[in-house]
Steps between C-alpha positions, in 0.01 A plus 500: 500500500772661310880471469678785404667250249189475282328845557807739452674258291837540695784256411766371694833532344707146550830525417756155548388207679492422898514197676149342573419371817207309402614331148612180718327493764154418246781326261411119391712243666830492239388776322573801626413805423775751388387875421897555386572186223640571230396449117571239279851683384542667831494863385156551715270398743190252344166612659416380801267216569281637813328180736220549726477367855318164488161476737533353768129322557441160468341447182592520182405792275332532155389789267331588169479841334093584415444743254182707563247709338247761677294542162226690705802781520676686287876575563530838747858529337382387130160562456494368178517165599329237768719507870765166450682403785733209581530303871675205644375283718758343770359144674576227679584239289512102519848491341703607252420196269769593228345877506817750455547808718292801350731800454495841708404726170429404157801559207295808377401626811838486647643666213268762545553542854826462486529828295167683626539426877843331617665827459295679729616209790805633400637192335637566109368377216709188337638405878202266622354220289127542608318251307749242662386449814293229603179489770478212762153436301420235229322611213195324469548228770159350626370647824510341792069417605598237802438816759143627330487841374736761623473897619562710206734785505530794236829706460515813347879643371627835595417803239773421202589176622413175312322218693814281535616716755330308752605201422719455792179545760254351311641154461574458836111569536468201257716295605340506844133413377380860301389496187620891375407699186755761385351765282716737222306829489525534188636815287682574925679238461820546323469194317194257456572209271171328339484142363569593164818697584448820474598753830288810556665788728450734736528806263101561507527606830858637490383753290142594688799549799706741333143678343365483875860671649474773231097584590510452864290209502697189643293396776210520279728204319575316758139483584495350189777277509280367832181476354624263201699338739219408736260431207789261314508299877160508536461308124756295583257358824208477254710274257598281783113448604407440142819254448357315849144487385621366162720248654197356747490202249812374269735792453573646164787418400552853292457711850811509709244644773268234477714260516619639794142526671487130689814715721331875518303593817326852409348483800869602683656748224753730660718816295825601615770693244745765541502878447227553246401152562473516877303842430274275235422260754415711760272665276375191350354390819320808525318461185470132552394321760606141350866620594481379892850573579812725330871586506635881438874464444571881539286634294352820545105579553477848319495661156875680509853391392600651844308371807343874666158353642295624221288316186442250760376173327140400613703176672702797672170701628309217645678190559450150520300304677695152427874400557755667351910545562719757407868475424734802473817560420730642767381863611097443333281405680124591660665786744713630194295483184175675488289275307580230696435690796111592374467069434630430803280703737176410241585143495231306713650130404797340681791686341906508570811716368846340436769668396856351334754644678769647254282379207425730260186543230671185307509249753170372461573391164721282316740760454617433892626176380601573144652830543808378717591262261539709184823699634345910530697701702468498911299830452243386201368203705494674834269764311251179417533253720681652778752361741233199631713171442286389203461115608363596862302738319329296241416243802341765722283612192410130435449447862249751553304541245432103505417539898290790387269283207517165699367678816175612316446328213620146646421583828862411623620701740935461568459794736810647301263819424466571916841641544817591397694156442893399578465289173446789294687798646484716251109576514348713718174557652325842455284567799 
């Protein structure tokens, strides 16, 4: 659930630039991407311009940011005010009908991260241009009805990470017939950018960390990190049903979610997210039994910033009895890491364990693809992404967790999940 990143605050320390592996490989055709140009007078480099891999399914992909309220809750990390959250949705879309491509991160939000967060990925402030890149996605493009409603998948970011940094996974998801809400925890989240501009931190909890270190009492935060977590997805679900009964007759046209209704199926809603939000939807399905299938991209299942097998999770003590995957990073995995050890012999459902050979805690975020291309040092990306070659690795992720959701919630099975596979030889099975 936890990255040593966020919890101890550790920094890398970058100093020059590296070659990156990955800048052309994801580079538009006759634009390349170059992580060493120089400036306008040539006395030093001009940030770099990051691009994400494109997906690979075969439809086109839409989104729209939804801001929401939960007015029947007040804020666990500013009680003084109602909980305010904002999500993306990610859809198939009929076309792109003179929509333009939505960016990764908002100005403010990337200016925030790019001083509150980058640094900890070890990449210096002033060397990236954040806000510039651009998602496969177009804003506000009409969704594509012709195939009837469609399964329903909610992703949860990791603890400190915005909910951009699944962007690579979860349009592949869309563009290969999901409709997927991203969710900013809000006041976690190192930067959460509202319609009317303004960018609320992660400080709230930053400082209930540093409190919590002092007294002794940081699982007793991370329980509660979890339990807003679970209780922000879990609102999230609700909104969708109310958007879909809302949008039974003509859609209003001033609810992105209703609008979107004539696509959602809430009758097939999965979760998947990595670290804290693999650990959310794990224990999201255990609250709530509308969530009939989940990805944990290796997160842990117990209360501590170091896995030791105790303040076990309730998901951790008793299991599920519905599908669920877990996906590790090299070295963690259900014979290794003790919470994951209590799921797995608890679990009554159909359940697997992958791990990503040489992939690190990274890997199952955008940071696999983005890192490479912003020039760290050999020993700053192997630290968060590993050695994995980042293109086989983002496909592998891709590749399974869509086998995983269209298995169960579209009930089509590529048998890719049966066995280790030549196609993707960097995964392993976990007996």
């Amino acid at each position: 659930m936890t990255s040593p990143s966020v919890f101890s605050r550790r920094t890398f320390l970058a100093s020059g630039l590296a070659a990156a592996t990955a800048a052309l490989m994801y580079a538009a055709p006759g634009a390349p991407a170059d992580p060493m140009r120089r400036g306008a007078h040539g006395d030093r480099p001009s940030p770099v311009r990051l691009r994400l891999p494109p997906p690979t399914g075969p439809y086109p992909v839409g989104t729209t940011e939804v801001p929401l309220v939960d007015r029947s809750r007040r804020d666990p990390w500013q009680p003084g005010r109602p909980r305010e959250l904002m999500a993306s949705v990610w859809y198939p879309a009929r076309g792109a009908g003179g929509h333009t491509l939505a960016p990764h991160m908002r100005r403010g939000a990337a200016e925030r991260f790019a001083t509150a967060r980058a640094p900890g990925f070890g990449v210096p402030e002033g060397t990236v241009d954040w806000a510039a890149t651009r998602t496969h996605a177009y804003a506000g493009a009409p969704p594509d009805t012709r195939g009837g409603p469609r399964p329903v998948l909610l992703y949860s970011p990791g603890t400190g990470d915005p909910r951009t940094w699944g962007t690579v996974l979860v349009e592949e998801l869309a563009s290969r017939g999901y409709v997927v809400v991203t969710l900013d925890h809000t006041y976690e989240s190192p930067a959460v950018q509202f319609p009317d501009g303004s960018v609320r931190g992660n400080e709230p909890m930053l400082a209930e960390f540093e409190e919590a270190q002092r007294n002794g009492t940081v699982p007793a935060l991370l329980e509660k990190v979890l339990r807003v977590r679970v209780d922000d997805l879990r609102f999230v679900l609700d909104a969708c049903e109310r958007a879909v009964r809302q949008g039974g007759g003509a859609p209003r046209t001033d609810s992105p979610l209703a609008r979107l209704a004539p696509v959602m199926d809430l009758s097939r809603v999965g979760a998947l997210g990595q670290s804290a939000g693999g650990t959310t939807a794990a224990q999201g399905m255990y609250e709530d039994r509308r969530l009939r299938a989940g990805v944990n991209l290796d997160g842990t299942l117990e209360y501590n910033q170091e896995p030791n097998g105790t303040n076990l999770m309730p998901v951790a003590r008793h299991g599920l009895d519905r599908p669920f995957l877990l996906m590790g990073r090299d070295g963690s995995n259900h014979t290794t890491e003790p919470s994951w050890r209590a799921f797995w012999s608890h679990t009554r459902g159909w359940h697997r364990d992958l791990t990503l050979r040489r992939g690190k805690h990274q890997s199952y975020a955008d940071l696999e693809a983005l890192l490479p291309q912003t020039g760290v040092p050999r020993e700053v990306l192997e630290d968060a992404v590993g050695t994995v070659d980042p293109v086989r690795a983002v496909a592998a992720v891709r590749a399974y967790t869509t086998s995983f959701f269209d298995r169960w919630l579209l009930g089509r099975d590529d048998g890719l999940l049966d066995g280790p596979s030549s196609r993707h030889p960097d995964v392993a099975f976990v007996p």
